PDB file of C-alpha atoms in Angstrom:
ATOM      1  CA  MET A  30     -22.980  19.709 193.216  1.00 50.00           C
ATOM      2  CA  LYS A  31     -26.336  18.787 191.805  1.00 50.00           C
ATOM      3  CA  PHE A  32     -26.596  22.191 190.160  1.00 47.00           C
ATOM      4  CA  ARG A  33     -23.233  21.749 188.391  1.00 50.00           C
ATOM      5  CA  HIS A  34     -24.130  18.279 187.221  1.00 47.00           C
ATOM      6  CA  THR A  35     -27.492  19.518 185.869  1.00 47.00           C
ATOM      7  CA  MET A  36     -25.807  22.407 183.991  1.00 49.00           C
ATOM      8  CA  LYS A  37     -23.299  20.024 182.398  1.00 52.00           C
ATOM      9  CA  SER A  38     -26.127  17.703 181.302  1.00 52.00           C
ATOM     10  CA  ARG A  39     -28.085  20.633 179.826  1.00 54.00           C
ATOM     11  CA  ARG A  40     -25.024  21.886 177.927  1.00 57.00           C
ATOM     12  CA  ALA A  41     -24.383  18.403 176.554  1.00 51.00           C
ATOM     13  CA  VAL A  42     -28.008  18.023 175.442  1.00 47.00           C
ATOM     14  CA  THR A  43     -27.961  21.505 173.880  1.00 52.00           C
ATOM     15  CA  ALA A  44     -24.718  20.768 172.050  1.00 50.00           C
ATOM     16  CA  VAL A  45     -26.116  17.483 170.724  1.00 47.00           C
ATOM     17  CA  ALA A  46     -29.336  19.249 169.628  1.00 50.00           C
ATOM     18  CA  ILE A  47     -27.393  21.996 167.815  1.00 56.00           C
ATOM     19  CA  ALA A  48     -25.079  19.460 166.153  1.00 49.00           C
ATOM     20  CA  THR A  49     -28.058  17.381 165.045  1.00 51.00           C
ATOM     21  CA  GLY A  50     -29.819  20.478 163.699  1.00 50.00           C
ATOM     22  CA  LEU A  51     -26.741  21.517 161.713  1.00 45.00           C
ATOM     23  CA  LEU A  52     -26.296  18.000 160.379  1.00 45.00           C
ATOM     24  CA  LEU A  53     -29.908  17.867 159.172  1.00 45.00           C
ATOM     25  CA  THR A  54     -29.617  21.333 157.612  1.00 47.00           C
ATOM     26  CA  VAL A  55     -26.492  20.347 155.675  1.00 45.00           C
ATOM     27  CA  ALA A  56     -28.087  17.063 154.587  1.00 48.00           C
ATOM     28  CA  GLY A  57     -31.212  18.920 153.436  1.00 50.00           C
ATOM     29  CA  CYS A  58     -29.190  21.343 151.340  1.00 50.00           C
ATOM     30  CA  GLY A  59     -27.012  18.609 149.823  1.00 51.00           C
ATOM     31  CA  GLY A  60     -27.902  16.296 146.950  1.00 50.00           C
ATOM     32  CA  GLY A  61     -27.492  18.936 144.262  1.00 48.00           C
ATOM     33  CA  ASP A  62     -30.016  18.485 141.453  1.00 49.00           C
ATOM     34  CA  ARG A  63     -31.527  15.144 142.469  1.00 47.00           C
ATOM     35  CA  ASP A  64     -35.017  16.573 142.592  1.00 50.00           C
ATOM     36  CA  VAL A  65     -34.550  18.734 139.484  1.00 45.00           C
ATOM     37  CA  PRO A  66     -36.000  16.962 136.433  1.00 48.00           C
ATOM     38  CA  ASP A  67     -33.592  16.152 133.631  1.00 50.00           C
ATOM     39  CA  LYS A  68     -34.066  18.769 130.952  1.00 46.00           C
ATOM     40  CA  LYS A  69     -32.993  16.396 128.169  1.00 46.00           C
ATOM     41  CA  ALA A  70     -35.442  13.724 129.279  1.00 46.00           C
ATOM     42  CA  SER A  71     -38.301  16.183 129.565  1.00 46.00           C
ATOM     43  CA  SER A  72     -37.604  17.728 126.165  1.00 47.00           C
ATOM     44  CA  SER A  73     -37.648  14.340 124.422  1.00 46.00           C
ATOM     45  CA  ALA A  74     -40.863  13.217 126.065  1.00 47.00           C
ATOM     46  CA  PRO A  75     -44.030  13.720 124.015  1.00 48.00           C
ATOM     47  CA  SER A  76     -45.796  16.947 124.769  1.00 48.00           C
ATOM     48  CA  ARG A  77     -48.880  16.559 126.883  1.00 49.00           C
ATOM     49  CA  THR A  78     -51.748  18.868 127.584  1.00 49.00           C
ATOM     50  CA  GLN A  79     -54.225  18.920 130.422  1.00 50.00           C
ATOM     51  CA  GLY A  80     -57.554  17.473 129.421  1.00 49.00           C
ATOM     52  CA  VAL A  81     -60.983  17.438 131.022  1.00 51.00           C
ATOM     53  CA  GLY A  82     -60.855  16.339 134.634  1.00 50.00           C
ATOM     54  CA  ASP A  83     -57.102  17.025 134.905  1.00 50.00           C
ATOM     55  CA  GLN A  84     -56.264  13.876 132.935  1.00 50.00           C
ATOM     56  CA  GLU A  85     -53.200  14.053 130.715  1.00 48.00           C
ATOM     57  CA  THR A  86     -53.801  13.556 126.995  1.00 49.00           C
ATOM     58  CA  GLU A  87     -51.241  13.290 124.201  1.00 52.00           C
ATOM     59  CA  SER A  88     -51.200  16.176 121.737  1.00 49.00           C
ATOM     60  CA  PRO A  89     -52.101  15.183 118.162  1.00 54.00           C
ATOM     61  CA  ALA A  90     -49.325  14.210 115.741  1.00 50.00           C
ATOM     62  CA  PRO A  91     -48.480  16.722 113.013  1.00 50.00           C
ATOM     63  CA  ALA A  92     -50.546  16.338 109.849  1.00 54.00           C
ATOM     64  CA  ALA A  93     -48.929  14.461 106.966  1.00 60.00           C
ATOM     65  CA  LYS A  94     -47.873  16.463 103.918  1.00 66.00           C
ATOM     66  CA  PRO A  95     -50.264  16.244 100.978  1.00 81.00           C
ATOM     67  CA  ALA A  96     -49.083  14.056  98.107  1.00 88.00           C
ATOM     68  CA  LEU A  97     -47.590  15.668  95.003  1.00 91.00           C
ATOM     69  CA  ALA A  98     -49.178  13.015  92.792  1.00 94.00           C
ATOM     70  CA  GLU A  99     -50.931   9.666  92.923  1.00 94.00           C
ATOM     71  CA  VAL A 100     -51.365   7.231  90.027  1.00 95.00           C
ATOM     72  CA  LYS A 101     -52.858   3.736  89.804  1.00 94.00           C
ATOM     73  CA  ASN A 102     -52.359   0.705  87.611  1.00 93.00           C
ATOM     74  CA  GLY A 103     -54.761  -2.050  88.575  1.00 91.00           C
ATOM     75  CA  ASP A 104     -54.330  -2.800  92.283  1.00 94.00           C
ATOM     76  CA  ILE A 105     -51.049  -0.870  92.623  1.00 94.00           C
ATOM     77  CA  THR A 106     -51.079   2.746  93.811  1.00 95.00           C
ATOM     78  CA  LEU A 107     -47.959   4.892  93.421  1.00 95.00           C
ATOM     79  CA  THR A 108     -47.833   8.050  95.543  1.00 96.00           C
ATOM     80  CA  VAL A 109     -45.153  10.738  95.182  1.00 96.00           C
ATOM     81  CA  THR A 110     -44.738  12.691  98.427  1.00 96.00           C
ATOM     82  CA  SER A 111     -41.669  14.834  97.662  1.00 95.00           C
ATOM     83  CA  ALA A 112     -39.329  15.913  94.863  1.00 95.00           C
ATOM     84  CA  VAL A 113     -36.449  18.022  96.153  1.00 95.00           C
ATOM     85  CA  ARG A 114     -33.637  19.633  94.155  1.00 93.00           C
ATOM     86  CA  ASP A 115     -30.393  19.491  96.144  1.00 90.00           C
ATOM     87  CA  GLN A 116     -27.372  21.742  95.758  1.00 84.00           C
ATOM     88  CA  GLY A 117     -25.287  18.789  94.579  1.00 86.00           C
ATOM     89  CA  GLY A 118     -27.018  18.827  91.176  1.00 90.00           C
ATOM     90  CA  PHE A 119     -29.557  16.064  91.695  1.00 93.00           C
ATOM     91  CA  VAL A 120     -33.252  15.621  92.514  1.00 96.00           C
ATOM     92  CA  THR A 121     -34.484  13.135  95.117  1.00 96.00           C
ATOM     93  CA  VAL A 122     -38.009  11.851  94.518  1.00 96.00           C
ATOM     94  CA  SER A 123     -39.715   9.798  97.232  1.00 96.00           C
ATOM     95  CA  GLY A 124     -43.088   8.335  98.064  1.00 96.00           C
ATOM     96  CA  THR A 125     -44.960   5.100  98.703  1.00 95.00           C
ATOM     97  CA  VAL A 126     -46.321   2.150  96.745  1.00 95.00           C
ATOM     98  CA  THR A 127     -49.407   0.302  97.989  1.00 95.00           C
ATOM     99  CA  ASN A 128     -50.599  -3.151  96.952  1.00 94.00           C
ATOM    100  CA  ASN A 129     -54.400  -3.236  97.167  1.00 94.00           C
ATOM    101  CA  GLY A 130     -54.632  -6.583  95.367  1.00 92.00           C
ATOM    102  CA  GLY A 131     -55.037 -10.094  96.636  1.00 92.00           C
ATOM    103  CA  GLU A 132     -51.573 -11.327  95.603  1.00 93.00           C
ATOM    104  CA  PHE A 133     -47.957 -10.419  96.254  1.00 93.00           C
ATOM    105  CA  TRP A 134     -46.845  -7.717  93.798  1.00 91.00           C
ATOM    106  CA  VAL A 135     -43.416  -8.162  92.206  1.00 90.00           C
ATOM    107  CA  ALA A 136     -41.724  -4.932  91.089  1.00 85.00           C
ATOM    108  CA  ALA A 137     -39.967  -6.666  88.168  1.00 81.00           C
ATOM    109  CA  ASP A 138     -40.949  -4.144  85.481  1.00 81.00           C
ATOM    110  CA  TRP A 139     -39.781  -1.227  87.646  1.00 88.00           C
ATOM    111  CA  ARG A 140     -36.104  -2.168  87.407  1.00 83.00           C
ATOM    112  CA  GLY A 141     -35.735  -1.221  83.724  1.00 75.00           C
ATOM    113  CA  ASP A 142     -34.712  -3.021  80.542  1.00 74.00           C
ATOM    114  CA  GLU A 143     -30.980  -2.258  80.515  1.00 73.00           C
ATOM    115  CA  ARG A 144     -28.735  -5.266  81.154  1.00 72.00           C
ATOM    116  CA  GLU A 145     -26.679  -3.223  83.636  1.00 71.00           C
ATOM    117  CA  LEU A 146     -29.797  -2.628  85.757  1.00 69.00           C
ATOM    118  CA  SER A 147     -30.603  -6.333  86.174  1.00 69.00           C
ATOM    119  CA  LYS A 148     -28.243  -6.428  89.188  1.00 72.00           C
ATOM    120  CA  ASN A 149     -30.639  -4.163  91.057  1.00 78.00           C
ATOM    121  CA  GLY A 150     -33.400  -6.767  91.312  1.00 79.00           C
ATOM    122  CA  SER A 151     -36.863  -5.454  92.126  1.00 84.00           C
ATOM    123  CA  SER A 152     -36.197  -1.743  92.467  1.00 89.00           C
ATOM    124  CA  LEU A 153     -36.880   1.678  90.972  1.00 90.00           C
ATOM    125  CA  ALA A 154     -33.793   1.432  88.732  1.00 88.00           C
ATOM    126  CA  GLY A 155     -35.973   1.867  85.626  1.00 90.00           C
ATOM    127  CA  ALA A 156     -37.626   5.087  86.806  1.00 93.00           C
ATOM    128  CA  ALA A 157     -37.180   8.355  84.898  1.00 94.00           C
ATOM    129  CA  LEU A 158     -37.985  12.053  85.113  1.00 96.00           C
ATOM    130  CA  VAL A 159     -39.286  13.542  81.862  1.00 96.00           C
ATOM    131  CA  ASP A 160     -38.850  17.278  81.331  1.00 93.00           C
ATOM    132  CA  SER A 161     -41.309  18.153  78.546  1.00 89.00           C
ATOM    133  CA  LYS A 162     -40.189  21.787  78.506  1.00 85.00           C
ATOM    134  CA  ALA A 163     -36.516  20.953  77.798  1.00 85.00           C
ATOM    135  CA  LYS A 164     -37.482  17.741  75.947  1.00 90.00           C
ATOM    136  CA  LYS A 165     -35.129  15.639  78.077  1.00 94.00           C
ATOM    137  CA  ARG A 166     -35.376  12.361  79.953  1.00 95.00           C
ATOM    138  CA  TYR A 167     -33.362  11.853  83.150  1.00 95.00           C
ATOM    139  CA  LEU A 168     -32.591   8.301  84.288  1.00 93.00           C
ATOM    140  CA  VAL A 169     -31.943   7.188  87.864  1.00 93.00           C
ATOM    141  CA  LEU A 170     -28.383   7.887  89.008  1.00 92.00           C
ATOM    142  CA  ARG A 171     -26.166   4.847  89.499  1.00 88.00           C
ATOM    143  CA  ASP A 172     -22.738   4.071  90.892  1.00 87.00           C
ATOM    144  CA  THR A 173     -19.785   2.615  88.952  1.00 85.00           C
ATOM    145  CA  GLY A 174     -20.987  -0.914  89.760  1.00 82.00           C
ATOM    146  CA  GLY A 175     -24.358  -0.276  88.100  1.00 81.00           C
ATOM    147  CA  ARG A 176     -26.269  -0.098  91.391  1.00 86.00           C
ATOM    148  CA  CYS A 177     -28.993   2.520  91.286  1.00 88.00           C
ATOM    149  CA  LEU A 178     -29.326   5.312  93.811  1.00 92.00           C
ATOM    150  CA  CYS A 179     -32.840   4.158  94.564  1.00 92.00           C
ATOM    151  CA  THR A 180     -34.896   1.793  96.680  1.00 91.00           C
ATOM    152  CA  LYS A 181     -34.406  -1.923  96.215  1.00 90.00           C
ATOM    153  CA  PHE A 182     -37.406  -3.867  97.516  1.00 87.00           C
ATOM    154  CA  GLU A 183     -35.875  -6.358  99.958  1.00 82.00           C
ATOM    155  CA  GLU A 184     -38.627  -8.944  99.505  1.00 81.00           C
ATOM    156  CA  GLY A 185     -38.840  -8.375  95.740  1.00 85.00           C
ATOM    157  CA  GLY A 186     -42.067  -6.408  95.926  1.00 89.00           C
ATOM    158  CA  VAL A 187     -44.966  -5.553  98.216  1.00 93.00           C
ATOM    159  CA  ASP A 188     -47.268  -7.998  99.991  1.00 93.00           C
ATOM    160  CA  THR A 189     -51.027  -7.753  99.689  1.00 92.00           C
ATOM    161  CA  GLY A 190     -52.544  -4.890 101.690  1.00 93.00           C
ATOM    162  CA  LYS A 191     -49.099  -3.433 102.478  1.00 94.00           C
ATOM    163  CA  THR A 192     -47.406  -0.114 101.703  1.00 94.00           C
ATOM    164  CA  ALA A 193     -43.669   0.360 101.102  1.00 93.00           C
ATOM    165  CA  ASP A 194     -41.613   3.573 101.066  1.00 94.00           C
ATOM    166  CA  TRP A 195     -39.335   4.292  98.105  1.00 95.00           C
ATOM    167  CA  PHE A 196     -36.908   6.914  96.800  1.00 95.00           C
ATOM    168  CA  ALA A 197     -34.929   7.541  93.612  1.00 95.00           C
ATOM    169  CA  GLN A 198     -32.269  10.122  92.731  1.00 96.00           C
ATOM    170  CA  PHE A 199     -31.918  11.765  89.318  1.00 96.00           C
ATOM    171  CA  PRO A 200     -29.710  14.395  87.681  1.00 95.00           C
ATOM    172  CA  ALA A 201     -31.383  17.764  88.248  1.00 93.00           C
ATOM    173  CA  PRO A 202     -33.171  19.410  85.326  1.00 92.00           C
ATOM    174  CA  PRO A 203     -32.380  23.111  84.682  1.00 90.00           C
ATOM    175  CA  GLN A 204     -33.488  25.570  87.392  1.00 88.00           C
ATOM    176  CA  ASP A 205     -36.393  26.859  85.298  1.00 87.00           C
ATOM    177  CA  SER A 206     -37.781  23.330  84.855  1.00 88.00           C
ATOM    178  CA  THR A 207     -39.859  22.860  87.983  1.00 89.00           C
ATOM    179  CA  ARG A 208     -42.645  20.592  86.678  1.00 94.00           C
ATOM    180  CA  VAL A 209     -41.706  17.138  85.384  1.00 95.00           C
ATOM    181  CA  ASN A 210     -43.294  13.737  84.906  1.00 96.00           C
ATOM    182  CA  PHE A 211     -42.175  10.810  87.064  1.00 96.00           C
ATOM    183  CA  GLN A 212     -42.370   7.505  85.188  1.00 95.00           C
ATOM    184  CA  VAL A 213     -41.693   3.944  86.306  1.00 94.00           C
ATOM    185  CA  GLY A 214     -42.665   0.597  84.800  1.00 89.00           C
ATOM    186  CA  THR A 215     -46.216   0.365  83.509  1.00 90.00           C
ATOM    187  CA  MET A 216     -47.510   3.051  85.874  1.00 93.00           C
ATOM    188  CA  PRO A 217     -49.067   6.142  84.269  1.00 94.00           C
ATOM    189  CA  PRO A 218     -46.843   9.261  84.355  1.00 94.00           C
ATOM    190  CA  ALA A 219     -47.167  11.311  87.560  1.00 95.00           C
ATOM    191  CA  SER A 220     -46.844  15.071  87.073  1.00 95.00           C
ATOM    192  CA  ILE A 221     -44.857  16.498  90.015  1.00 95.00           C
ATOM    193  CA  GLU A 222     -43.491  19.868  91.119  1.00 94.00           C
ATOM    194  CA  ILE A 223     -39.811  20.046  92.101  1.00 93.00           C
ATOM    195  CA  SER A 224     -39.067  22.095  95.222  1.00 91.00           C
ATOM    196  CA  GLU A 225     -35.739  23.558  96.326  1.00 88.00           C
ATOM    197  CA  SER A 226     -33.908  22.139  99.329  1.00 80.00           C
ATOM    198  CA  GLU A 227     -33.990  24.284 102.476  1.00 73.00           C
TER     199      GLU A 227
END
């Protein structure tokens, strides 16, 4: 009798042990990709490299493109960083303007003399591309309401010690005209090379 009772107890314990083992095995295999890192998250994170002493260090940012031209008028520095001919028949010129003076700079003379351009406020509406080879002057493109396809300085200009980005779009000169002068306000002309869009 004791022997039978002992065998039943052992079978019950063995069955419980096997069931528990199977349950743990299934639980260990479940969960899918919880421990797999998210590929999207890892691809958007900044790349890191191992440094001295196994410390992580951020890789350096890519170097900025060299400027196409830089001109100065007093404390104001105009930098042209790109001039790209697009397939739509226009050229987009962009860059920065820096105020190195001690007072707020108002971009009033950059908006041009035409009455139609006065709606643009302090902007690059008065800018032009001059093609000496074809002897033509290209003005900033504008919409039917007279608004230029260019930057309008929200605060009316640039504060002391600050730099602002700008852009202006022009009709494209002929394909063989790749070097032009960018002119705006009282700034000296900036000779720039037009590149083709990729």
